[in-house]
Amino acid sequence: MSQYTHTSEEELVVRLQRNDRAAYEYLYDNYSAALYGVIYRVVASEETANDVLQEAFVKIWNGIGSYDAKKGKLFTWMLNISRNMAIDKTRSKDFNNSRKNQSTENVVSQLGRMKTDSIRPEHIGLADLVNKLDPNEKLLIDLMYFKGYTQSEIAEEYNIPLGTVKTRLRNATMNLRKIFRS
C-alpha cells in the first residue's frame, strides 16, 4: 500500500511539485489506466496510446508547477493534457501515414482487443456521472472528451454556431462538476 493512499490531492500536488519520486510513482500507478483509456479511444492503437500516455506523463510531470487547483481537479487537468496530446497525435502526418499503411489483419486484431483490453471511463465512474446530464449536454461531453472531437468539429458536424457549442460545453462542465460534488 502506498504512503499516498490517504493523502489529500493538495498534499500530493505539493509533493509532486517538490519532485518527490514516490509521489510520481503513485500518480502513474493510480491514474495511468484511466488516462490510457481516454487516449486509446482517440487514437485506437495500443502502440500509439502507450506512446502518447508516456509523453503525456512527461508533460504532466514537467508542467506540474502550472497546475492550478482553483481551475479544477488534478485528474481533470491530467485528462485534458492527455486528451489534447492524443488529438494532436491523430492530426500528425506520421500518424495519418501509419494508419493508411496498417494491415487489415492488424485492424481486425485491434477491434477484437478493444472490447476486452481497453480501460473505459465506466471503470472510474465517469460514464455514470455523464449519464446524469441533460441529453444535449451528454452528447457534447461524449463527443469532446470520449471521442476526441474539437469544439470546431462539433460545431461543423452538428451545424451549431461555435459560440453556442462553447457555452453549452461550459454549462455541461459546470453541471458535471455539481453532479460530481453531490
Coordinates of N, CA, C and O in Angstrom, one line a residue:
M1 N 0.8 -1.2 0.0 CA 0.0 0.0 0.0 C 0.9 1.2 0.0 O 1.8 1.3 0.7
S2 N 0.6 2.2 -0.8 CA 1.4 3.4 -1.0 C 1.2 4.3 0.2 O 0.1 4.4 0.8
Q3 N 2.2 5.1 0.5 CA 2.1 6.1 1.6 C 1.2 7.2 1.2 O 0.9 8.0 2.0
Y4 N 0.8 7.3 -0.1 CA -0.1 8.4 -0.5 C -1.6 8.0 -0.6 O -2.4 8.8 -1.0
T5 N -1.9 6.8 -0.1 CA -3.3 6.3 -0.2 C -4.2 7.3 0.5 O -5.3 7.5 0.0
H6 N -3.8 7.8 1.6 CA -4.7 8.6 2.4 C -4.3 10.1 2.4 O -4.7 10.9 3.2
T7 N -3.5 10.4 1.4 CA -3.0 11.8 1.2 C -4.0 12.6 0.4 O -4.6 12.1 -0.6
S8 N -4.2 13.9 0.8 CA -5.2 14.7 0.1 C -4.5 15.1 -1.3 O -3.3 15.0 -1.5
E9 N -5.4 15.5 -2.2 CA -4.9 15.9 -3.5 C -4.0 17.1 -3.4 O -3.0 17.1 -4.1
E10 N -4.3 18.0 -2.5 CA -3.4 19.2 -2.3 C -2.0 18.7 -1.9 O -1.0 19.3 -2.4
E11 N -1.9 17.8 -0.9 CA -0.6 17.3 -0.5 C 0.1 16.6 -1.6 O 1.3 16.7 -1.7
L12 N -0.6 15.8 -2.3 CA 0.0 15.1 -3.5 C 0.6 16.1 -4.4 O 1.7 15.9 -4.9
V13 N -0.1 17.1 -4.8 CA 0.4 18.1 -5.7 C 1.6 18.8 -5.1 O 2.6 19.0 -5.9
V14 N 1.6 19.1 -3.9 CA 2.8 19.7 -3.2 C 4.0 18.8 -3.3 O 5.1 19.2 -3.7
R15 N 3.8 17.5 -3.1 CA 4.9 16.6 -3.2 C 5.4 16.4 -4.6 O 6.6 16.2 -4.9
L16 N 4.4 16.4 -5.6 CA 4.8 16.4 -7.0 C 5.7 17.6 -7.3 O 6.7 17.5 -8.0
Q17 N 5.3 18.7 -6.9 CA 6.0 20.0 -7.2 C 7.4 20.0 -6.5 O 8.3 20.7 -7.0
R18 N 7.6 19.2 -5.5 CA 8.9 19.0 -4.9 C 9.7 17.9 -5.5 O 10.7 17.5 -5.0
N19 N 9.2 17.4 -6.6 CA 9.8 16.3 -7.3 C 10.0 15.0 -6.5 O 11.1 14.3 -6.6
D20 N 9.1 14.7 -5.7 CA 9.1 13.5 -4.9 C 8.8 12.3 -5.8 O 7.7 12.1 -6.3
R21 N 9.8 11.5 -5.9 CA 9.8 10.3 -6.8 C 8.6 9.4 -6.4 O 7.9 8.9 -7.3
A22 N 8.4 9.1 -5.2 CA 7.3 8.2 -4.7 C 5.9 8.8 -5.1 O 5.0 8.1 -5.5
A23 N 5.8 10.1 -5.1 CA 4.6 10.8 -5.5 C 4.3 10.6 -7.0 O 3.2 10.4 -7.4
Y24 N 5.4 10.7 -7.8 CA 5.3 10.5 -9.2 C 4.8 9.0 -9.5 O 4.0 8.8 -10.3
E25 N 5.4 8.1 -8.8 CA 5.1 6.7 -8.9 C 3.6 6.4 -8.6 O 2.9 5.7 -9.3
Y26 N 3.2 7.0 -7.5 CA 1.8 6.9 -7.1 C 0.8 7.5 -8.1 O -0.2 6.9 -8.5
L27 N 1.2 8.6 -8.7 CA 0.4 9.3 -9.7 C 0.2 8.4 -10.9 O -0.9 8.2 -11.4
Y28 N 1.4 7.8 -11.4 CA 1.3 6.9 -12.5 C 0.5 5.7 -12.2 O -0.3 5.3 -13.0
D29 N 0.8 5.1 -11.1 CA 0.1 3.8 -10.8 C -1.4 4.0 -10.6 O -2.2 3.1 -11.0
N30 N -1.8 5.1 -10.2 CA -3.3 5.3 -9.9 C -4.0 6.0 -11.0 O -5.3 6.0 -11.0
Y31 N -3.4 6.7 -11.9 CA -4.1 7.4 -13.0 C -3.8 6.9 -14.4 O -4.5 7.3 -15.3
S32 N -2.7 6.2 -14.6 CA -2.3 5.8 -15.9 C -3.4 5.0 -16.7 O -3.6 5.2 -17.9
A33 N -4.1 4.1 -16.0 CA -5.1 3.2 -16.7 C -6.2 4.1 -17.2 O -6.7 3.9 -18.3
A34 N -6.7 5.0 -16.4 CA -7.8 5.8 -16.8 C -7.4 6.7 -18.0 O -8.2 6.9 -18.9
L35 N -6.2 7.3 -17.9 CA -5.8 8.2 -19.0 C -5.5 7.4 -20.2 O -5.8 7.8 -21.3
Y36 N -5.0 6.2 -20.1 CA -4.8 5.3 -21.2 C -6.1 5.1 -21.9 O -6.2 5.1 -23.2
G37 N -7.1 4.8 -21.2 CA -8.4 4.5 -21.8 C -8.9 5.7 -22.6 O -9.5 5.5 -23.7
V38 N -8.8 6.9 -22.1 CA -9.2 8.1 -22.9 C -8.4 8.2 -24.1 O -8.9 8.5 -25.2
I39 N -7.1 8.1 -24.0 CA -6.1 8.2 -25.1 C -6.5 7.2 -26.2 O -6.5 7.5 -27.4
Y40 N -6.7 5.9 -25.7 CA -6.9 4.8 -26.7 C -8.2 5.1 -27.5 O -8.2 4.8 -28.7
R41 N -9.2 5.6 -26.8 CA -10.4 5.9 -27.5 C -10.2 6.9 -28.7 O -10.9 6.9 -29.7
V42 N -9.3 7.8 -28.5 CA -9.0 8.8 -29.5 C -8.1 8.2 -30.6 O -8.4 8.4 -31.8
V43 N -7.0 7.5 -30.3 CA -6.1 7.1 -31.3 C -6.3 5.7 -31.8 O -5.8 5.3 -32.9
A44 N -7.1 4.8 -31.1 CA -7.5 3.5 -31.5 C -6.3 2.6 -31.9 O -6.3 1.8 -32.8
S45 N -5.2 2.8 -31.2 CA -4.0 1.9 -31.4 C -3.2 1.8 -30.1 O -2.9 2.8 -29.5
E46 N -3.0 0.5 -29.7 CA -2.3 0.2 -28.5 C -0.9 0.9 -28.4 O -0.6 1.5 -27.4
E47 N -0.2 0.7 -29.5 CA 1.2 1.2 -29.5 C 1.2 2.7 -29.4 O 1.9 3.3 -28.6
T48 N 0.3 3.4 -30.2 CA 0.3 4.8 -30.2 C -0.3 5.3 -28.8 O 0.3 6.3 -28.3
A49 N -1.2 4.6 -28.3 CA -1.8 5.0 -27.0 C -0.7 5.0 -25.9 O -0.6 5.9 -25.1
N50 N 0.1 3.9 -25.9 CA 1.2 3.8 -24.9 C 2.2 4.9 -25.1 O 2.6 5.5 -24.1
D51 N 2.5 5.2 -26.4 CA 3.5 6.3 -26.6 C 2.9 7.7 -26.1 O 3.6 8.4 -25.5
V52 N 1.6 7.9 -26.5 CA 1.0 9.2 -26.1 C 0.9 9.3 -24.5 O 1.1 10.3 -23.9
L53 N 0.6 8.1 -23.9 CA 0.5 8.1 -22.4 C 1.8 8.5 -21.8 O 1.9 9.3 -20.9
Q54 N 2.9 7.9 -22.3 CA 4.2 8.2 -21.8 C 4.6 9.7 -22.0 O 5.1 10.4 -21.1
E55 N 4.3 10.2 -23.2 CA 4.5 11.6 -23.5 C 3.7 12.5 -22.6 O 4.1 13.6 -22.1
A56 N 2.4 12.1 -22.4 CA 1.5 12.9 -21.5 C 2.1 13.0 -20.1 O 2.0 14.0 -19.5
F57 N 2.5 11.8 -19.6 CA 3.1 11.9 -18.2 C 4.3 12.7 -18.1 O 4.5 13.4 -17.1
V58 N 5.1 12.7 -19.1 CA 6.3 13.6 -19.1 C 5.9 15.0 -19.1 O 6.4 15.8 -18.3
K59 N 4.9 15.4 -19.9 CA 4.3 16.7 -19.9 C 3.7 17.1 -18.6 O 3.8 18.2 -18.0
I60 N 3.0 16.1 -18.0 CA 2.3 16.4 -16.7 C 3.4 16.6 -15.6 O 3.3 17.5 -14.8
W61 N 4.4 15.7 -15.6 CA 5.5 15.9 -14.6 C 6.2 17.2 -14.8 O 6.5 17.9 -13.8
N62 N 6.5 17.5 -16.0 CA 7.3 18.8 -16.2 C 6.4 20.0 -16.0 O 6.9 21.1 -15.7
G63 N 5.1 19.9 -16.2 CA 4.2 21.0 -16.0 C 3.5 21.1 -14.7 O 2.6 22.0 -14.6
I64 N 3.8 20.2 -13.8 CA 3.0 20.2 -12.5 C 3.0 21.6 -11.8 O 2.1 22.0 -11.1
G65 N 4.1 22.3 -12.1 CA 4.1 23.7 -11.5 C 3.1 24.6 -12.0 O 2.7 25.6 -11.3
S66 N 2.5 24.4 -13.2 CA 1.5 25.2 -13.7 C 0.1 24.8 -13.3 O -0.9 25.4 -13.7
Y67 N 0.0 23.6 -12.7 CA -1.3 23.1 -12.2 C -1.9 24.1 -11.2 O -1.3 24.5 -10.3
D68 N -3.2 24.5 -11.4 CA -3.9 25.4 -10.5 C -5.2 24.7 -10.0 O -6.1 24.5 -10.8
A69 N -5.2 24.4 -8.7 CA -6.3 23.7 -8.1 C -7.6 24.5 -8.2 O -8.7 23.9 -8.2
K70 N -7.5 25.8 -8.3 CA -8.6 26.7 -8.4 C -9.4 26.5 -9.7 O -10.6 26.8 -9.8
K71 N -8.7 26.0 -10.7 CA -9.3 25.8 -12.0 C -9.9 24.4 -12.2 O -10.6 24.1 -13.2
G72 N -9.6 23.5 -11.3 CA -10.2 22.1 -11.4 C -9.3 21.1 -10.7 O -8.2 21.4 -10.2
K73 N -9.8 19.9 -10.7 CA -9.2 18.8 -10.0 C -7.9 18.3 -10.8 O -7.8 18.6 -12.0
L74 N -7.0 17.7 -10.1 CA -5.8 17.2 -10.7 C -6.1 16.3 -11.9 O -5.5 16.4 -12.9
F75 N -7.0 15.3 -11.6 CA -7.3 14.3 -12.7 C -7.9 15.0 -13.9 O -7.5 14.7 -15.0
T76 N -8.7 16.0 -13.8 CA -9.3 16.8 -14.9 C -8.2 17.4 -15.7 O -8.1 17.4 -16.9
W77 N -7.2 18.0 -15.0 CA -6.1 18.7 -15.6 C -5.3 17.7 -16.4 O -4.9 17.9 -17.6
M78 N -5.0 16.5 -15.8 CA -4.2 15.5 -16.5 C -5.0 14.9 -17.7 O -4.4 14.6 -18.7
L79 N -6.3 14.7 -17.5 CA -7.2 14.2 -18.6 C -7.1 15.1 -19.8 O -7.0 14.7 -20.9
N80 N -7.2 16.4 -19.5 CA -7.2 17.4 -20.6 C -5.8 17.4 -21.4 O -5.8 17.4 -22.6
I81 N -4.7 17.3 -20.6 CA -3.4 17.2 -21.3 C -3.3 15.9 -22.1 O -2.9 16.0 -23.3
S82 N -3.8 14.8 -21.6 CA -3.7 13.5 -22.3 C -4.6 13.5 -23.5 O -4.2 13.1 -24.6
R83 N -5.8 14.0 -23.3 CA -6.7 14.0 -24.5 C -6.2 14.9 -25.6 O -6.3 14.6 -26.8
N84 N -5.8 16.1 -25.2 CA -5.2 17.0 -26.2 C -4.0 16.5 -27.0 O -3.9 16.6 -28.2
M85 N -3.2 15.8 -26.2 CA -2.0 15.2 -26.9 C -2.4 14.0 -27.8 O -1.9 13.9 -28.9
A86 N -3.5 13.3 -27.4 CA -4.0 12.2 -28.3 C -4.6 12.8 -29.6 O -4.4 12.3 -30.7
I87 N -5.3 13.9 -29.4 CA -5.9 14.6 -30.6 C -4.8 15.1 -31.5 O -4.9 15.0 -32.7
D88 N -3.8 15.8 -30.9 CA -2.7 16.3 -31.7 C -2.0 15.1 -32.4 O -1.6 15.3 -33.6
K89 N -1.9 14.0 -31.8 CA -1.2 12.8 -32.4 C -2.0 12.4 -33.7 O -1.5 12.1 -34.7
T90 N -3.4 12.4 -33.5 CA -4.2 11.9 -34.7 C -4.1 12.9 -35.9 O -4.4 12.5 -37.0
R91 N -3.7 14.1 -35.6 CA -3.7 15.1 -36.7 C -2.3 15.2 -37.3 O -2.1 15.9 -38.3
S92 N -1.3 14.4 -36.7 CA 0.0 14.5 -37.2 C 0.1 13.7 -38.5 O -0.6 12.7 -38.8
K93 N 1.1 14.1 -39.4 CA 1.3 13.5 -40.7 C 1.7 12.0 -40.5 O 1.3 11.1 -41.2
D94 N 2.6 11.8 -39.5 CA 3.2 10.4 -39.3 C 2.0 9.5 -38.9 O 2.0 8.4 -39.4
F95 N 1.1 9.9 -38.0 CA 0.0 9.1 -37.6 C -0.9 8.8 -38.8 O -1.3 7.6 -38.9
N96 N -1.2 9.8 -39.5 CA -2.1 9.5 -40.7 C -1.5 8.6 -41.7 O -2.2 7.7 -42.3
N97 N -0.2 8.7 -41.9 CA 0.5 7.8 -42.9 C 0.5 6.4 -42.3 O 0.3 5.5 -43.1
S98 N 0.8 6.3 -41.0 CA 0.8 4.9 -40.5 C -0.6 4.3 -40.5 O -0.7 3.1 -40.7
R99 N -1.6 5.0 -40.3 CA -3.0 4.5 -40.4 C -3.3 4.0 -41.8 O -4.0 3.0 -42.0
K100 N -2.8 4.7 -42.8 CA -3.1 4.3 -44.2 C -2.3 3.0 -44.5 O -2.8 2.2 -45.3
N101 N -1.2 2.8 -43.9 CA -0.3 1.7 -44.2 C -0.6 0.4 -43.3 O 0.0 -0.6 -43.5
Q102 N -1.5 0.6 -42.4 CA -1.8 -0.5 -41.5 C -2.5 -1.7 -42.2 O -3.4 -1.5 -43.0
S103 N -2.0 -2.9 -41.8 CA -2.6 -4.1 -42.5 C -4.0 -4.4 -41.9 O -4.3 -4.0 -40.8
T104 N -4.8 -5.0 -42.8 CA -6.2 -5.4 -42.4 C -6.2 -6.3 -41.2 O -7.0 -6.2 -40.3
E105 N -5.2 -7.2 -41.1 CA -5.1 -8.2 -40.0 C -4.9 -7.4 -38.7 O -5.5 -7.8 -37.7
N106 N -4.1 -6.4 -38.7 CA -3.8 -5.6 -37.5 C -5.1 -4.9 -37.1 O -5.3 -4.8 -35.9
V107 N -5.8 -4.4 -38.0 CA -7.1 -3.7 -37.6 C -8.1 -4.6 -37.0 O -8.7 -4.3 -36.0
V108 N -8.2 -5.8 -37.6 CA -9.2 -6.8 -37.1 C -8.7 -7.2 -35.7 O -9.5 -7.3 -34.7
S109 N -7.4 -7.4 -35.5 CA -6.9 -7.8 -34.2 C -7.1 -6.7 -33.2 O -7.5 -7.0 -32.0
Q110 N -7.0 -5.4 -33.5 CA -7.2 -4.3 -32.6 C -8.7 -4.3 -32.2 O -9.0 -4.0 -31.1
L111 N -9.6 -4.4 -33.2 CA -11.0 -4.4 -32.9 C -11.4 -5.5 -31.9 O -12.2 -5.2 -31.0
G112 N -10.8 -6.6 -32.0 CA -11.1 -7.7 -31.1 C -10.6 -7.4 -29.7 O -11.3 -7.7 -28.7
R113 N -9.5 -6.7 -29.6 CA -8.9 -6.4 -28.2 C -9.6 -5.2 -27.6 O -9.7 -5.1 -26.4
M114 N -10.1 -4.3 -28.4 CA -10.8 -3.1 -27.9 C -11.9 -3.4 -26.9 O -12.1 -2.8 -25.9
K115 N -12.6 -4.5 -27.2 CA -13.7 -4.8 -26.3 C -13.3 -5.4 -25.0 O -14.0 -5.3 -24.0
T116 N -12.1 -6.0 -24.9 CA -11.6 -6.6 -23.7 C -10.5 -5.9 -23.0 O -10.5 -5.9 -21.8
D117 N -9.6 -5.2 -23.7 CA -8.4 -4.7 -23.1 C -8.5 -3.2 -22.7 O -7.8 -2.8 -21.7
S118 N -9.3 -2.4 -23.4 CA -9.2 -1.0 -23.1 C -9.9 -0.7 -21.8 O -10.9 -1.3 -21.4
I119 N -9.4 0.3 -21.1 CA -10.0 0.8 -19.9 C -11.0 1.9 -20.3 O -10.7 2.8 -21.0
R120 N -12.2 1.7 -19.9 CA -13.2 2.6 -20.3 C -13.6 3.5 -19.2 O -13.4 3.2 -18.0
P121 N -14.1 4.7 -19.5 CA -14.5 5.7 -18.4 C -15.4 5.1 -17.4 O -15.4 5.5 -16.2
E122 N -16.2 4.1 -17.7 CA -17.1 3.5 -16.8 C -16.4 2.9 -15.6 O -16.9 2.8 -14.5
H123 N -15.1 2.5 -15.8 CA -14.3 1.9 -14.8 C -13.9 2.9 -13.7 O -13.6 2.5 -12.6
I124 N -14.0 4.1 -14.0 CA -13.7 5.1 -13.0 C -14.9 5.9 -12.6 O -14.8 6.9 -11.9
G125 N -16.1 5.5 -13.1 CA -17.3 6.2 -12.7 C -17.7 7.4 -13.5 O -18.8 8.0 -13.3
L126 N -17.0 7.7 -14.6 CA -17.3 8.9 -15.3 C -18.6 8.8 -16.1 O -19.4 9.7 -16.2
A127 N -18.8 7.6 -16.7 CA -20.0 7.4 -17.5 C -21.2 7.6 -16.7 O -22.2 8.1 -17.2
D128 N -21.2 7.1 -15.4 CA -22.4 7.2 -14.6 C -22.7 8.7 -14.3 O -23.8 9.1 -14.3
L129 N -21.6 9.5 -14.1 CA -21.8 10.9 -13.9 C -22.3 11.6 -15.2 O -23.2 12.4 -15.1
V130 N -21.7 11.3 -16.3 CA -22.1 11.9 -17.6 C -23.6 11.5 -17.9 O -24.3 12.4 -18.4
N131 N -24.0 10.3 -17.6 CA -25.4 9.9 -17.9 C -26.4 10.7 -17.1 O -27.6 10.7 -17.5
K132 N -26.0 11.4 -16.1 CA -26.9 12.2 -15.3 C -27.2 13.6 -15.9 O -28.0 14.3 -15.5
L133 N -26.4 13.9 -16.9 CA -26.6 15.2 -17.6 C -27.8 15.2 -18.5 O -28.3 14.1 -19.0
D134 N -28.2 16.4 -18.9 CA -29.2 16.6 -19.9 C -28.7 15.9 -21.2 O -27.5 15.9 -21.5
P135 N -29.6 15.3 -22.0 CA -29.1 14.5 -23.2 C -28.2 15.4 -24.2 O -27.3 14.9 -24.7
N136 N -28.6 16.7 -24.3 CA -27.8 17.5 -25.2 C -26.4 17.7 -24.6 O -25.4 17.8 -25.3
E137 N -26.3 17.9 -23.3 CA -25.0 18.1 -22.6 C -24.2 16.8 -22.7 O -23.0 16.9 -22.9
K138 N -24.9 15.7 -22.5 CA -24.2 14.4 -22.5 C -23.6 14.2 -23.9 O -22.4 13.7 -24.0
L139 N -24.3 14.5 -25.0 CA -23.8 14.3 -26.3 C -22.5 15.1 -26.5 O -21.5 14.6 -27.0
L140 N -22.5 16.4 -26.1 CA -21.4 17.2 -26.3 C -20.2 16.7 -25.5 O -19.0 16.7 -26.0
I141 N -20.4 16.3 -24.2 CA -19.3 15.7 -23.4 C -18.8 14.4 -24.1 O -17.6 14.2 -24.2
D142 N -19.7 13.6 -24.5 CA -19.3 12.3 -25.2 C -18.4 12.6 -26.4 O -17.4 12.0 -26.6
L143 N -18.9 13.6 -27.2 CA -18.1 13.9 -28.5 C -16.8 14.5 -28.2 O -15.8 14.1 -28.8
M144 N -16.7 15.4 -27.2 CA -15.5 16.1 -27.0 C -14.5 15.2 -26.1 O -13.3 15.1 -26.5
Y145 N -14.9 14.7 -25.0 CA -14.0 14.0 -24.1 C -13.8 12.5 -24.4 O -12.7 12.0 -24.1
F146 N -14.7 11.9 -25.0 CA -14.6 10.4 -25.2 C -14.3 10.1 -26.6 O -13.8 9.0 -26.9
K147 N -14.7 10.9 -27.6 CA -14.5 10.6 -29.0 C -13.5 11.5 -29.6 O -13.2 11.4 -30.8
G148 N -13.0 12.5 -28.9 CA -11.9 13.4 -29.4 C -12.2 14.5 -30.3 O -11.3 15.0 -31.0
Y149 N -13.5 14.8 -30.4 CA -13.9 16.0 -31.3 C -13.4 17.3 -30.6 O -13.3 17.4 -29.4
T150 N -13.1 18.2 -31.5 CA -12.8 19.6 -31.0 C -14.1 20.4 -31.0 O -15.1 19.9 -31.6
Q151 N -14.1 21.5 -30.4 CA -15.3 22.4 -30.4 C -15.7 22.7 -31.8 O -16.9 22.7 -32.2
S152 N -14.7 23.1 -32.6 CA -15.0 23.5 -34.0 C -15.6 22.3 -34.8 O -16.5 22.5 -35.6
E153 N -15.0 21.1 -34.6 CA -15.6 19.9 -35.3 C -17.0 19.7 -34.9 O -17.9 19.3 -35.7
I154 N -17.3 19.8 -33.6 CA -18.7 19.6 -33.1 C -19.6 20.7 -33.8 O -20.7 20.3 -34.3
A155 N -19.2 21.9 -33.8 CA -20.0 23.0 -34.4 C -20.2 22.7 -35.9 O -21.4 22.8 -36.4
E156 N -19.2 22.3 -36.6 CA -19.4 22.0 -38.0 C -20.2 20.7 -38.3 O -21.2 20.8 -39.1
E157 N -20.0 19.7 -37.5 CA -20.7 18.4 -37.7 C -22.2 18.6 -37.4 O -23.1 18.0 -38.1
Y158 N -22.6 19.4 -36.4 CA -24.0 19.5 -36.0 C -24.6 20.8 -36.4 O -25.7 21.1 -35.9
N159 N -23.9 21.6 -37.2 CA -24.3 22.9 -37.7 C -24.8 23.8 -36.5 O -26.0 24.3 -36.6
I160 N -24.0 23.9 -35.5 CA -24.3 24.8 -34.4 C -23.2 25.8 -34.4 O -22.0 25.5 -34.6
P161 N -23.5 27.1 -34.1 CA -22.5 28.1 -34.0 C -21.5 27.8 -32.9 O -21.8 27.2 -31.9
L162 N -20.2 28.1 -33.2 CA -19.1 27.7 -32.3 C -19.3 28.3 -30.9 O -19.1 27.6 -29.9
G163 N -19.8 29.5 -30.9 CA -20.0 30.2 -29.6 C -21.1 29.4 -28.8 O -20.9 29.3 -27.5
T164 N -22.1 28.9 -29.4 CA -23.1 28.1 -28.8 C -22.5 26.8 -28.2 O -22.8 26.4 -27.1
V165 N -21.7 26.1 -29.0 CA -21.0 24.9 -28.6 C -20.2 25.2 -27.3 O -20.2 24.4 -26.3
K166 N -19.4 26.3 -27.4 CA -18.6 26.6 -26.2 C -19.4 26.9 -25.0 O -19.1 26.4 -23.9
T167 N -20.5 27.6 -25.1 CA -21.4 27.9 -24.0 C -22.0 26.6 -23.5 O -22.0 26.4 -22.2
R168 N -22.5 25.8 -24.3 CA -23.1 24.5 -23.9 C -22.1 23.6 -23.2 O -22.4 22.9 -22.2
L169 N -20.9 23.6 -23.7 CA -19.9 22.7 -23.1 C -19.5 23.3 -21.7 O -19.3 22.5 -20.8
R170 N -19.4 24.6 -21.6 CA -19.1 25.2 -20.3 C -20.2 24.9 -19.3 O -20.0 24.5 -18.2
N171 N -21.5 25.0 -19.8 CA -22.6 24.7 -18.9 C -22.6 23.2 -18.5 O -22.9 22.8 -17.4
A172 N -22.3 22.3 -19.5 CA -22.3 20.9 -19.2 C -21.2 20.6 -18.2 O -21.4 19.8 -17.3
T173 N -20.0 21.2 -18.4 CA -18.9 21.0 -17.4 C -19.3 21.5 -16.0 O -19.0 20.8 -15.0
M174 N -19.9 22.6 -15.9 CA -20.4 23.1 -14.6 C -21.4 22.2 -14.0 O -21.3 21.9 -12.8
N175 N -22.3 21.7 -14.8 CA -23.3 20.7 -14.3 C -22.7 19.4 -13.9 O -23.1 18.8 -12.9
L176 N -21.7 19.0 -14.6 CA -21.0 17.8 -14.3 C -20.2 17.9 -13.0 O -20.2 17.0 -12.1
R177 N -19.7 19.1 -12.8 CA -19.0 19.4 -11.5 C -19.9 19.4 -10.4 O -19.6 18.8 -9.3
K178 N -21.1 19.9 -10.5 CA -22.2 19.9 -9.5 C -22.5 18.4 -9.1 O -22.7 18.1 -8.0
I179 N -22.7 17.7 -10.2 CA -23.1 16.2 -10.0 C -22.0 15.5 -9.3 O -22.2 14.7 -8.4
F180 N -20.7 15.8 -9.7 CA -19.6 15.1 -9.0 C -19.5 15.5 -7.6 O -19.2 14.6 -6.7
R181 N -19.8 16.7 -7.2 CA -19.7 17.1 -5.8 C -20.8 16.6 -4.9 O -20.7 16.6 -3.7
S182 N -22.0 16.3 -5.6 CA -23.1 15.9 -4.8 C -23.1 14.4 -4.4 O -22.3 13.7 -4.7

